[in-house]
Amino acid sequence: MSQTLPELFAARAPEPSRPFLRDTPGGLDTYLDLETEVRRWACRLMAAGIRPGDRVVYQVEKSPAVLTLHLALLRCGAIQVPVNPAYPDREVAVLLADADPALVIRDPARVAVPGAWQSVTLDANGTGTARELANDDDIAMPTLRSTDGVALLYTSGTTGRPKGALLTHANLVHNAKTLVDAWGFTHDDVLLHILPLFHTHGLFAATHCVLASGASLVLLPTFDVLRSLEALPHCSVLMGVPTHYSRLLADHRFNASLVRGMRLFVSGSAPMSPALHAAFEAQTGRTVLERYGMTETSMLASNPLDGVRKPGSVGPPLPGVAVRVVDDVETPLVTRSVGHVQVRGPNVFGGYWRRPDLADKTFTDDGWFRTGDLGAFDSDGYLELVGRSKDLIISGGLNIYPQDVEDVLDALVGVRESAVFGVPDQDLGERIVAVVVADESVDLDPEELRSAARQRLAGYQVPKRIVIVESLPRNAMGKVAKTVLREVAKEWTT
Ligand code: MLC
Ligand code: AMP
């Protein structure tokens, strides 16, 4: 029978006295605390007029209050829109215009919400005007359906037309149940939560595995190597992006003895190099379980909990998820042939918010979702990702769409055109850089361009280096040849 997320979490909730948050201030020590707080917030939100299908945007720093808010919004049937706190107001305004929210919740430190949206504040301590929303403890919670929308996660297009992936209860229930089974979660697990709470990795994969198994978690407000080293001996599972693992490995205290109580390390959101896998094994005596996911699909493939984990591979498709590799005309390919990765299953979203125009590009005629990733299956049915057909940089597990950054650079005074691309980086996997062509007779200063770009982009989107060039290399079609630029960039010293 189809379930909603609140039904799944209720069915899997442990004894109310069981721990929920450990070593984490915020008043959510037990599942009873969590239930009390979630119920209170759900009533507040309903009393404030939030109804099923309403969008509620939150752009707040990571804290236990975000978990409460996430769960309360699920109960109200609202479509939640978590937004990266690093986004500047200009980008937020674009998302707000698209999401058209009934309520916006932001950190009190930020300036007023751009636009005429009903808004309240909430800070990392769980205080703010959101607490002043009228309460009505007797308010009835709405009946939800598994096909209802749960969350809008914006992918690219913050400088152009936004693309919000709309995920349903059915999508996320499938993901949570599948991961709990595949990764062997039980209520004895303690997850060390180091990820942001505005992406599918930290909000859904990590948090929902805990809630759908009655486990507990240590919630760090930001990723911090020292605090992680302190917490790890009290935890059993860690989920991170490769940058987390390379930063932990850089500290010699991250070793076999420290992690002896850990049963599982999961990596995803970006490729983990075989070298990093090997370094991890050499230093800890353990292996990382690498998996593959996407905002639009949640988790797709995973190396096994028990059995062979292959570095450089993301493992077989997860149960219930169909993955195929096809050529340019969408004919399925045989084992070991590299092609476009496509996916189908109950985990796959239905489409982008208010963007029916994208349906044909997003899905094939027979309903397969085009991931934009390139890969091949090996003879054991493990998927190996080898690249991407989409123009995307993944830096420290965060996606940067070059077009978004090029639009900002091109709009700067004195810039004729620009090209943004990623180069290999030891720490971030890929590092964003840009080449810029100046208008005739204009002398551009790269550092001034970076500062100007910073006014309009989130910090992680700002090119780490800008190089002024005479012209951009182009292919026969007139498209900027980024492969040529990547080769040229290899000569750069930093
Ligand atoms: C921060 N900065 C980055 C960056 N993160 N620059 C490039 N790439 C990044 N990923 C910049 C900031 O703008 C700032 O620069 C400086 O680095 C320090 O900021 P910080 O906040 O102190 O960053 P730090 O703690 O070092 O963050 C690194 C990180 C973080 C790896 C912990 O980026 C992170 O949490 N990444 C995980 C992202 C994630 O959860 N992805 C999942 C997506 S879901 P300045 O100049 O502004 O001061 C998905 C699907 C799936 O992909 O499969 O899971
Ligand atoms: P996002 O749009 O933020 O959900 O990012 C999804 C993209 O991250 C995928 O399409 C892949 O390109 C990439 N990705 C996620 N996990 C992995 C992985 N284990 N290896 C390589 N790429 C990955």
PDB file of C-alpha atoms and ligand atoms in Angstrom, residues 155 200 267-271 290-296 314 371 373 385 388 390 392 394 399 401, ligand 2:
ATOM      1  CA  THR A 155      18.571  22.560  -9.595  1.00  0.00           C
ATOM      2  CA  THR A 200      18.604  15.558  -1.290  1.00  0.00           C
ATOM      3  CA  SER A 267      30.021   8.600  -0.243  1.00  0.00           C
ATOM      4  CA  GLY A 268      28.071  10.212  -3.056  1.00  0.00           C
ATOM      5  CA  SER A 269      27.034  13.404  -4.873  1.00  0.00           C
ATOM      6  CA  ALA A 270      30.343  13.462  -6.753  1.00  0.00           C
ATOM      7  CA  PRO A 271      32.787  10.862  -8.031  1.00  0.00           C
ATOM      8  CA  GLU A 290      29.927   4.659  -2.941  1.00  0.00           C
ATOM      9  CA  ARG A 291      26.468   5.289  -4.290  1.00  0.00           C
ATOM     10  CA  TYR A 292      24.933   7.426  -7.035  1.00  0.00           C
ATOM     11  CA  GLY A 293      21.965   9.736  -6.808  1.00  0.00           C
ATOM     12  CA  MET A 294      20.325  12.833  -8.169  1.00  0.00           C
ATOM     13  CA  THR A 295      17.906  15.444  -6.929  1.00  0.00           C
ATOM     14  CA  GLU A 296      15.305  14.337  -9.459  1.00  0.00           C
ATOM     15  CA  VAL A 314      28.631   3.250  -8.131  1.00  0.00           C
ATOM     16  CA  THR A 371      20.174  11.848 -16.148  1.00  0.00           C
ATOM     17  CA  ASP A 373      25.400  11.284 -16.922  1.00  0.00           C
ATOM     18  CA  LEU A 385      30.080   6.718 -14.405  1.00  0.00           C
ATOM     19  CA  ARG A 388      28.519  13.946 -18.036  1.00  0.00           C
ATOM     20  CA  LYS A 390      25.290  18.073 -19.190  1.00  0.00           C
ATOM     21  CA  LEU A 392      27.863  20.917 -14.977  1.00  0.00           C
ATOM     22  CA  ILE A 394      30.507  19.406  -9.246  1.00  0.00           C
ATOM     23  CA  ASN A 399      26.527  21.685  -8.411  1.00  0.00           C
ATOM     24  CA  TYR A 401      25.908  25.281 -13.729  1.00  0.00           C
TER      25      TYR A 401
HETATM   26  P1  AMP B   2      22.305  16.922  -8.152  1.00  0.00           P
HETATM   27  O1  AMP B   2      21.745  17.502  -9.392  1.00  0.00           O
HETATM   28  O2  AMP B   2      22.835  17.912  -7.192  1.00  0.00           O
HETATM   29  O3  AMP B   2      21.336  16.023  -7.558  1.00  0.00           O
HETATM   30  O4  AMP B   2      23.555  16.082  -8.599  1.00  0.00           O
HETATM   31  C1  AMP B   2      23.382  14.875  -9.257  1.00  0.00           C
HETATM   32  C2  AMP B   2      24.612  14.534 -10.024  1.00  0.00           C
HETATM   33  O5  AMP B   2      25.686  14.245  -9.119  1.00  0.00           O
HETATM   34  C3  AMP B   2      24.463  13.277 -10.829  1.00  0.00           C
HETATM   35  O6  AMP B   2      23.773  13.483 -12.037  1.00  0.00           O
HETATM   36  C4  AMP B   2      25.901  12.866 -11.022  1.00  0.00           C
HETATM   37  O7  AMP B   2      26.464  13.594 -12.090  1.00  0.00           O
HETATM   38  C5  AMP B   2      26.540  13.320  -9.730  1.00  0.00           C
HETATM   39  N1  AMP B   2      26.789  12.202  -8.819  1.00  0.00           N
HETATM   40  C6  AMP B   2      26.098  11.814  -7.730  1.00  0.00           C
HETATM   41  N2  AMP B   2      26.676  10.759  -7.131  1.00  0.00           N
HETATM   42  C7  AMP B   2      27.779  10.454  -7.863  1.00  0.00           C
HETATM   43  C8  AMP B   2      28.815   9.485  -7.770  1.00  0.00           C
HETATM   44  N3  AMP B   2      28.871   8.603  -6.772  1.00  0.00           N
HETATM   45  N4  AMP B   2      29.766   9.469  -8.734  1.00  0.00           N
HETATM   46  C9  AMP B   2      29.738  10.347  -9.743  1.00  0.00           C
HETATM   47  N5  AMP B   2      28.817  11.311  -9.866  1.00  0.00           N
HETATM   48  C10 AMP B   2      27.840  11.373  -8.947  1.00  0.00           C
END
